[in-house]
Amino acid sequence: MNFSLFYLSPELILALGGIAALFVGLASKSRKGFPWPEVFCLLVLAAALVPTIAMLTMGRVTSGTSIFGGIFAVDGLAMFFKIVALISTGIVTLISTDFFRRIRFHRGEYYALLIFATLAITTLAASADLIMIYLTLEFLSLTSYILAGYLKQDTKSNEAAVKYFLYGSIASAVMIYGMSLIYGLTGTTNIVEIASTFKVNPASYSLLYLAVVMLLAGFGYKIAMVPFHQWSPDVYEGAPTPVTAFLSVGSKAAGFAVLIRVFATGISTAILDWAGLIMVLSAVTMTVGNLVAIPQTNIKRMLAYSSIGQAGYLLLGVAAMAYSSIALPSVLLYIFAYTFTNLGAFAVVSMISTRIKSDYIRDYAGLIRRAPAAAVAMVFFMLSLAGIPPTAGFLGKFYIFAAAIQSGNSWLLALTIVAIINTIISVYYYMNVVRYMFFVKAKRIEPIEQPGIMNFVIGMTFAMTIIILVYAGPFISMAHISSGMFKGI
Amino acid sequence: MCDFSKNIMELTWLIPVLPILAFGLILLTGRRGPGEGAYIGIAGIAASFLLSLAVTVITVASALGGHEFHPFTHSVVWATLGNIDVRMGFAVDQLTVMMLMVVTTVTLLVQVYSIGYMHGDPRYPRYYAYLSLFSAAMLSLVISDNLLLFYMSWELVGLASYLLIGFWFEKPSAMRAAKKAFIVTRLGDVGLFLGLIVLFWYTGTVNMQEMFAAVPSLMGTTLKIASVALPVLPLAGILLFAGAVGKSAQFPLHVWLPDAMEGPTPVSALIHAATMVAAGVYLVGRMYPVFAYEPHSITLTVVTVIGVTTAIMAATIATVQHDIKRVLAYSTISQLGYMMFGLGVGGYTAGLLHLMTHAFFKANLFLGSGSVIHGTGTQDMRQMGGLSKKMPTTYWTFLIATAALMGLPFTSGFFSKDEILLEAFHTSLPIFWLGLGAAFLTAFYMTRLVALTFWGEARDPSIHAHESPRVMTIPLIVLAVLSLVSGYIAWPSNNIFHHLVHFGDGAAVPFSWTVMLLATSAAFLGLGLGLALYLRPVISPSIFREKLPWAYNLLQNKFYFDEFYWAVLVVPLFWITKVLARFDARIVDGLVNGVGYATLGLSIAYSWFDRVVVDGIVNLVGGATRISGRVLRYGQTGVLQNYALVAFTGVLVLAWFYLFR
């Protein structure tokens, strides 16, 4: 066993940092003065990011490395999702700083929970054992429930937390049933051993199939995949906007991490053609997400459906993994691009909504006069989500579609056409926001205050949205290095 | 060459890059930049100057070091045409470093001088931006190792020249002059480009060294156009020379340079005296192997004839001009002709030496005249006079530069002019005598200029002249020193310059007392005549106008070149354009309109189809999409039990879908 404490250092830093954050919160009760909890949270995340990047770039990580008897993988896939989680939580922390400025709440606990949720994602990304996956998924869910209901006085926030909790419990119950079926079939919970057991001893096809569908209920709920998506618009709408941002990026990425690991490593397509199943779900997910996004009037609900649609495109990439070697790097690149774009969009929403005290798209009318910089940045975030150049989203979609086409599989080709039609549909509701911001006359014209920290967040995410396309080389090679250090079947 | 030197040499590409950075920076910062942009420009060219100095020291040291000298080259593939790699790069040899020193020195001094001269101009930062653009283009022209980059830079210096001549574009005359300069030099540029293509076609490369290596194999090769067989080498040489004729204002394309004096005077000094106009001479020097593929080649004969014609013609015109800058402009044309015929008669070293010395003393003269204009507010010499007391620094530096231009003994011009005449003396006596005549005329008109401007009494009492500020006089002093001493590197018995810059086996033509005495007496004769007419009028200055009115008018009107071109080229051209315009309006437009109406008819039909059928379908799709969105939305009831039902149904449907397919 090649065990080293170094492999575990991001998780150790996050665990200790999360506990320490509680005490930092106790020590700084005053809302005026230096923002210790926020700064401490950022420091912890940065401290965890350093060994993660070091492991990815210094060659300490190889495909198939794992510790603790194979339940904790130390490979490129895990590292990539850890980086995404740490960066996105960092941005969410910055957004939170502004969002909670006028609201009385328990700061120390909030940031501690954010750190714990991040710890859950990083551990989930590395979990290579069904038990471990279940535990970390629950860990992530539980922290997320609390975060979603963090605005205690707000009934919508309470509703979100309760709905999220009940729905999540059902989904994870279904999932653990599926896991128990797999354990029954193979006698092991380690996904590498599951794969090798299936190879020598093919299981009953129908039972395995049922188990896979049940697993998908759990994973699909995390990534908001149709038909396990219905919690997301309600939760996204009710949760505090920074938490919504966290759920739409970090939590979703965690779901994809575990989905990719279990399917690529644990279940060979020779035994079960899961790619076909994913393709069907992909088509349904993107179509439902994009169609229902159209009539939405609340921008957070619109972004919820938008992120369901985005999950659909990503599922297309996951399905292509069965046929194409460039599919996995494409998915990773897409997730990276999506991270900055979606967080940027939520940063704008958070900043504007807290000031105009409305989440309705119609209240964004004339934003170009009231907050010109934010409005312009929002245009680019919308373009990126729709996958239109000159933005990162275009690069991501281009790579995923290219991978699907390169695979040569005719079903994937058909699905790509569906995806392209969906992209066109999505332009309608994305540009609807732009239409309101630029062309609809505002009822009020006084400028909206833009604090420096939000200018920084929006500017940074905006810059990344452009840079990932313009200077794509490093990001493409990061995706390739990460996927190169991950071995599926 | 040691490693350290090599590292420095590899930085040569930075020499043009630094000014272009300055250009960009000035454009970005505008008036907010340090010194309103002036300091950025000066810093850029000063850095280039220092780098050029280092490159020069290394090159000269290794050329004098005794070992066999190879030009330092560096290039990268720029484009691939078929199987030919077009490489872009730089080459540094002795000729390059000479030009580098001339260009960076004069540019630096002119930029410093301009702080004073352009003070208070509303477009001050833009002026420095243009100057920096010019220096960048000129320096990349100098270091280019291939004709393509050379040509690009050549066009860029033309552009910068155009922008700077027309810098005060509110003046219609400046606007016209800029246009004229651009168009007239373009005529020559076409030749240069054709020459480039001919050489590329026959040698398969744009690299100059590779071209030269291919020259012997092109002897006797001919290019057949219709039934006329043109020998390739003279054809290419003369085409290249056409470019030089345009840029260096040689007969018959010299007409733009006097008008170019509409630009700010420091620009005239830099571009239209010292550097850009010398680029034509540099082109001939750089491409000399193509010109001198055999001794006394046809190409060189053409160069000689054009050069000597220009020298004499421009010198005669200069004798009767009243505008101080115009006199200097014609003098520049005449001196460029001098360099050209110097190169033409085989005096490679002599012509290029004169290029260098002339750059210094003519820049000095122009900046001096700029100082005079700055101090008096007029360019007409008839309104000046008696300035020697009021502007002593300007006067003395001007005097030194004048002496150098006349070729008076022990000034820089003395060495370079004598060498050209020496070469001509050995090659062709008629050319020698014509050159001597030009030297005489030069001495005469320069005496006249100095006498009218600085000596005697002030003729216009309304002008209160004052000496220019330090920032303008210090460059004058530096240039005056250079005008004096820069010739000594070519001392006849120990000619370092010849050792560095020579062509072929490099044997120097033996020194001749006869030539030196003749040349010196020609200069003194001109000086004497000038003094006799203008200092103590023994002879009335107007005698020429009275006795030979037709000749005076001919010169006053510059041999009627402008009028000739106007009547022979411009008027017919306008006539042709008018005819073509009418053809366009009646016949072409008629056709176009006919097609237009037909299209309109068709498009009305199409539009109906589009509106009713295509739009109908599109709207149907859009409507269906929106309606399906609305319908699907009803699934989102907000009731958690329904959600759970959907999820479980989903699991069941998926299971059913695969289990029983």
Short mmCIF file of N, CA, C and O in Angstrom, two decimals, chain A residues 163 166-167 170 174 205-206 209-210 213 217 227-228 230-231 233-234 273 276-277 280-281 291-292 294-296 301 305 425 428, chain B residues 624-626 628-630 632-633 635-640 642-644 646-652 654-659 661:
data_model
loop_
_atom_site.label_atom_id
_atom_site.label_comp_id
_atom_site.label_asym_id
_atom_site.label_seq_id
_atom_site.Cartn_x
_atom_site.Cartn_y
_atom_site.Cartn_z
N LYS A 163 -37.93 20.61 1.46
CA LYS A 163 -38.13 19.86 0.22
C LYS A 163 -36.86 19.13 -0.19
O LYS A 163 -36.88 17.97 -0.59
N LEU A 166 -36.33 16.10 2.13
CA LEU A 166 -37.22 14.96 1.89
C LEU A 166 -36.88 14.29 0.57
O LEU A 166 -36.76 13.06 0.48
N TYR A 167 -36.70 15.11 -0.47
CA TYR A 167 -36.41 14.54 -1.78
C TYR A 167 -35.08 13.80 -1.76
O TYR A 167 -34.94 12.69 -2.28
N ILE A 170 -35.36 10.39 -0.12
CA ILE A 170 -35.96 9.39 -1.01
C ILE A 170 -34.92 8.90 -2.02
O ILE A 170 -34.72 7.71 -2.22
N VAL A 174 -33.32 5.11 -2.51
CA VAL A 174 -33.35 4.31 -3.74
C VAL A 174 -31.93 3.90 -4.12
O VAL A 174 -31.66 2.75 -4.50
N TYR A 205 -28.34 -10.13 -15.92
CA TYR A 205 -28.41 -8.85 -16.61
C TYR A 205 -29.51 -7.98 -16.02
O TYR A 205 -29.30 -6.81 -15.73
N SER A 206 -30.68 -8.53 -15.82
CA SER A 206 -31.81 -7.71 -15.41
C SER A 206 -31.61 -7.15 -14.01
O SER A 206 -31.91 -5.98 -13.75
N TYR A 209 -29.11 -4.43 -14.15
CA TYR A 209 -29.70 -3.26 -14.79
C TYR A 209 -30.54 -2.46 -13.80
O TYR A 209 -30.45 -1.25 -13.72
N LEU A 210 -31.33 -3.17 -13.06
CA LEU A 210 -32.17 -2.51 -12.06
C LEU A 210 -31.30 -1.76 -11.04
O LEU A 210 -31.60 -0.62 -10.66
N VAL A 213 -30.03 1.46 -12.57
CA VAL A 213 -31.06 2.51 -12.62
C VAL A 213 -31.24 3.12 -11.24
O VAL A 213 -31.38 4.35 -11.09
N ALA A 217 -30.62 7.03 -9.76
CA ALA A 217 -31.55 7.90 -9.05
C ALA A 217 -30.79 8.75 -8.04
O ALA A 217 -31.04 9.96 -7.92
N PRO A 227 -35.48 12.16 -14.66
CA PRO A 227 -36.64 12.68 -13.91
C PRO A 227 -36.36 12.89 -12.42
O PRO A 227 -37.28 12.81 -11.64
N PHE A 228 -35.11 13.11 -12.06
CA PHE A 228 -34.82 13.33 -10.63
C PHE A 228 -34.44 14.79 -10.37
O PHE A 228 -33.61 15.09 -9.52
N GLN A 230 -36.73 17.47 -10.01
CA GLN A 230 -37.79 18.43 -9.68
C GLN A 230 -37.55 19.22 -8.41
O GLN A 230 -38.14 20.27 -8.22
N TRP A 231 -36.66 18.71 -7.57
CA TRP A 231 -36.33 19.49 -6.38
C TRP A 231 -35.62 20.79 -6.74
O TRP A 231 -35.75 21.80 -6.05
N PRO A 233 -35.54 23.38 -9.08
CA PRO A 233 -36.05 24.75 -9.23
C PRO A 233 -36.55 25.32 -7.90
O PRO A 233 -36.27 26.48 -7.58
N ASP A 234 -37.24 24.50 -7.12
CA ASP A 234 -37.76 25.00 -5.86
C ASP A 234 -36.63 25.35 -4.90
O ASP A 234 -36.66 26.39 -4.23
N ASP A 273 -24.87 -2.09 -21.35
CA ASP A 273 -24.71 -0.93 -22.22
C ASP A 273 -25.32 0.29 -21.53
O ASP A 273 -26.40 0.75 -21.87
N GLY A 276 -26.19 3.68 -23.65
CA GLY A 276 -27.50 3.90 -24.26
C GLY A 276 -28.47 4.51 -23.27
O GLY A 276 -29.21 5.45 -23.58
N LEU A 277 -28.42 4.00 -22.04
CA LEU A 277 -29.29 4.53 -20.99
C LEU A 277 -29.00 6.00 -20.74
O LEU A 277 -29.91 6.84 -20.67
N VAL A 280 -30.35 8.28 -23.52
CA VAL A 280 -31.78 8.57 -23.42
C VAL A 280 -32.00 9.65 -22.35
O VAL A 280 -32.69 10.65 -22.59
N LEU A 281 -31.35 9.45 -21.19
CA LEU A 281 -31.52 10.41 -20.11
C LEU A 281 -30.98 11.79 -20.50
O LEU A 281 -31.57 12.81 -20.14
N LEU A 291 -36.73 23.48 -22.42
CA LEU A 291 -38.10 23.89 -22.74
C LEU A 291 -38.74 24.60 -21.55
O LEU A 291 -39.38 25.64 -21.71
N VAL A 292 -38.57 24.02 -20.37
CA VAL A 292 -39.25 24.62 -19.23
C VAL A 292 -38.57 25.91 -18.80
O VAL A 292 -39.19 26.76 -18.16
N ILE A 294 -37.93 28.26 -20.69
CA ILE A 294 -38.47 29.37 -21.50
C ILE A 294 -39.54 30.17 -20.75
O ILE A 294 -39.43 31.39 -20.67
N PRO A 295 -40.55 29.55 -20.18
CA PRO A 295 -41.60 30.39 -19.57
C PRO A 295 -41.24 30.92 -18.19
O PRO A 295 -42.08 31.58 -17.58
N GLN A 296 -40.04 30.68 -17.68
CA GLN A 296 -39.72 31.11 -16.32
C GLN A 296 -39.63 32.63 -16.23
O GLN A 296 -39.11 33.28 -17.13
N ARG A 301 -34.97 30.53 -10.90
CA ARG A 301 -35.61 29.33 -11.46
C ARG A 301 -35.15 29.09 -12.89
O ARG A 301 -34.91 27.97 -13.31
N TYR A 305 -33.36 25.68 -14.33
CA TYR A 305 -33.66 24.87 -15.52
C TYR A 305 -32.49 24.88 -16.49
O TYR A 305 -32.20 23.89 -17.15
N ILE A 425 -32.61 26.35 -28.87
CA ILE A 425 -33.74 26.71 -28.02
C ILE A 425 -33.27 27.54 -26.84
O ILE A 425 -33.88 28.54 -26.46
N TYR A 428 -32.99 31.35 -26.76
CA TYR A 428 -34.20 32.14 -26.56
C TYR A 428 -34.28 32.70 -25.15
O TYR A 428 -34.45 33.89 -24.94
N ALA B 624 -44.76 26.12 -30.88
CA ALA B 624 -44.85 24.78 -30.31
C ALA B 624 -43.84 24.62 -29.19
O ALA B 624 -44.15 24.04 -28.14
N THR B 625 -42.63 25.16 -29.39
CA THR B 625 -41.61 25.06 -28.35
C THR B 625 -42.08 25.73 -27.07
O THR B 625 -41.98 25.19 -25.99
N ARG B 626 -42.62 26.96 -27.24
CA ARG B 626 -43.04 27.70 -26.06
C ARG B 626 -44.20 27.02 -25.37
O ARG B 626 -44.24 26.92 -24.15
N SER B 628 -44.94 23.83 -25.47
CA SER B 628 -44.52 22.61 -24.80
C SER B 628 -43.80 22.95 -23.50
O SER B 628 -43.95 22.24 -22.50
N GLY B 629 -43.04 24.06 -23.49
CA GLY B 629 -42.42 24.50 -22.24
C GLY B 629 -43.48 24.76 -21.19
O GLY B 629 -43.39 24.32 -20.05
N ARG B 630 -44.55 25.46 -21.61
CA ARG B 630 -45.60 25.80 -20.65
C ARG B 630 -46.30 24.55 -20.14
O ARG B 630 -46.65 24.44 -18.97
N LEU B 632 -45.09 21.44 -20.04
CA LEU B 632 -44.20 20.66 -19.17
C LEU B 632 -44.10 21.28 -17.79
O LEU B 632 -43.88 20.60 -16.80
N ARG B 633 -44.26 22.60 -17.77
CA ARG B 633 -44.14 23.31 -16.51
C ARG B 633 -45.19 22.85 -15.49
O ARG B 633 -44.97 22.95 -14.29
N GLY B 635 -45.92 20.06 -14.68
CA GLY B 635 -45.40 18.97 -13.85
C GLY B 635 -44.76 19.48 -12.57
O GLY B 635 -44.67 18.76 -11.58
N GLN B 636 -44.29 20.73 -12.63
CA GLN B 636 -43.61 21.31 -11.47
C GLN B 636 -44.66 21.90 -10.53
O GLN B 636 -44.85 23.10 -10.48
N THR B 637 -45.31 21.01 -9.75
CA THR B 637 -46.45 21.48 -8.98
C THR B 637 -46.04 22.17 -7.70
O THR B 637 -46.81 22.92 -7.12
N GLY B 638 -44.84 21.89 -7.22
CA GLY B 638 -44.44 22.42 -5.93
C GLY B 638 -44.82 21.48 -4.81
O GLY B 638 -44.46 21.70 -3.66
N VAL B 639 -45.57 20.42 -5.13
CA VAL B 639 -45.97 19.45 -4.10
C VAL B 639 -44.98 18.30 -4.11
O VAL B 639 -44.77 17.65 -5.13
N LEU B 640 -44.36 18.06 -3.00
CA LEU B 640 -43.25 17.13 -2.94
C LEU B 640 -43.69 15.70 -3.26
O LEU B 640 -42.95 14.94 -3.88
N ASN B 642 -45.77 14.76 -5.41
CA ASN B 642 -45.78 14.59 -6.87
C ASN B 642 -44.37 14.36 -7.40
O ASN B 642 -44.16 13.55 -8.30
N TYR B 643 -43.43 15.09 -6.81
CA TYR B 643 -42.06 14.94 -7.26
C TYR B 643 -41.60 13.50 -7.01
O TYR B 643 -40.98 12.87 -7.88
N ALA B 644 -41.88 13.02 -5.82
CA ALA B 644 -41.48 11.66 -5.49
C ALA B 644 -42.13 10.67 -6.44
O ALA B 644 -41.49 9.73 -6.92
N VAL B 646 -43.02 11.25 -9.50
CA VAL B 646 -42.31 11.34 -10.79
C VAL B 646 -41.01 10.55 -10.72
O VAL B 646 -40.67 9.79 -11.64
N ALA B 647 -40.27 10.71 -9.61
CA ALA B 647 -38.98 10.02 -9.51
C ALA B 647 -39.19 8.50 -9.53
O ALA B 647 -38.51 7.78 -10.28
N PHE B 648 -40.13 8.02 -8.75
CA PHE B 648 -40.35 6.58 -8.73
C PHE B 648 -40.87 6.08 -10.07
O PHE B 648 -40.40 5.05 -10.59
N THR B 649 -41.78 6.83 -10.66
CA THR B 649 -42.26 6.46 -11.99
C THR B 649 -41.09 6.42 -12.96
O THR B 649 -40.98 5.53 -13.81
N GLY B 650 -40.19 7.41 -12.81
CA GLY B 650 -39.02 7.45 -13.67
C GLY B 650 -38.21 6.18 -13.55
O GLY B 650 -37.85 5.55 -14.56
N VAL B 651 -37.94 5.78 -12.33
CA VAL B 651 -37.17 4.55 -12.12
C VAL B 651 -37.88 3.37 -12.76
O VAL B 651 -37.28 2.58 -13.50
N LEU B 652 -39.18 3.31 -12.53
CA LEU B 652 -39.94 2.18 -13.08
C LEU B 652 -39.95 2.19 -14.59
O LEU B 652 -39.74 1.16 -15.24
N LEU B 654 -37.78 3.55 -16.60
CA LEU B 654 -36.46 3.19 -17.10
C LEU B 654 -36.23 1.69 -16.99
O LEU B 654 -35.72 1.05 -17.92
N ALA B 655 -36.63 1.14 -15.86
CA ALA B 655 -36.45 -0.29 -15.66
C ALA B 655 -37.26 -1.07 -16.70
O ALA B 655 -36.74 -1.96 -17.39
N TRP B 656 -38.49 -0.68 -16.84
CA TRP B 656 -39.38 -1.36 -17.79
C TRP B 656 -38.83 -1.26 -19.21
O TRP B 656 -38.77 -2.21 -19.97
N PHE B 657 -38.39 -0.08 -19.51
CA PHE B 657 -37.92 0.26 -20.85
C PHE B 657 -36.81 -0.69 -21.29
O PHE B 657 -36.75 -1.11 -22.43
N TYR B 658 -35.94 -1.06 -20.33
CA TYR B 658 -34.82 -1.91 -20.72
C TYR B 658 -35.08 -3.37 -20.46
O TYR B 658 -34.64 -4.23 -21.20
N LEU B 659 -35.82 -3.64 -19.38
CA LEU B 659 -36.01 -5.04 -19.03
C LEU B 659 -36.83 -5.78 -20.07
O LEU B 659 -36.57 -6.93 -20.38
N ARG B 661 -37.50 -4.87 -23.37
CA ARG B 661 -37.41 -4.34 -24.72
C ARG B 661 -37.35 -5.46 -25.74
O ARG B 661 -36.95 -6.58 -25.42
#
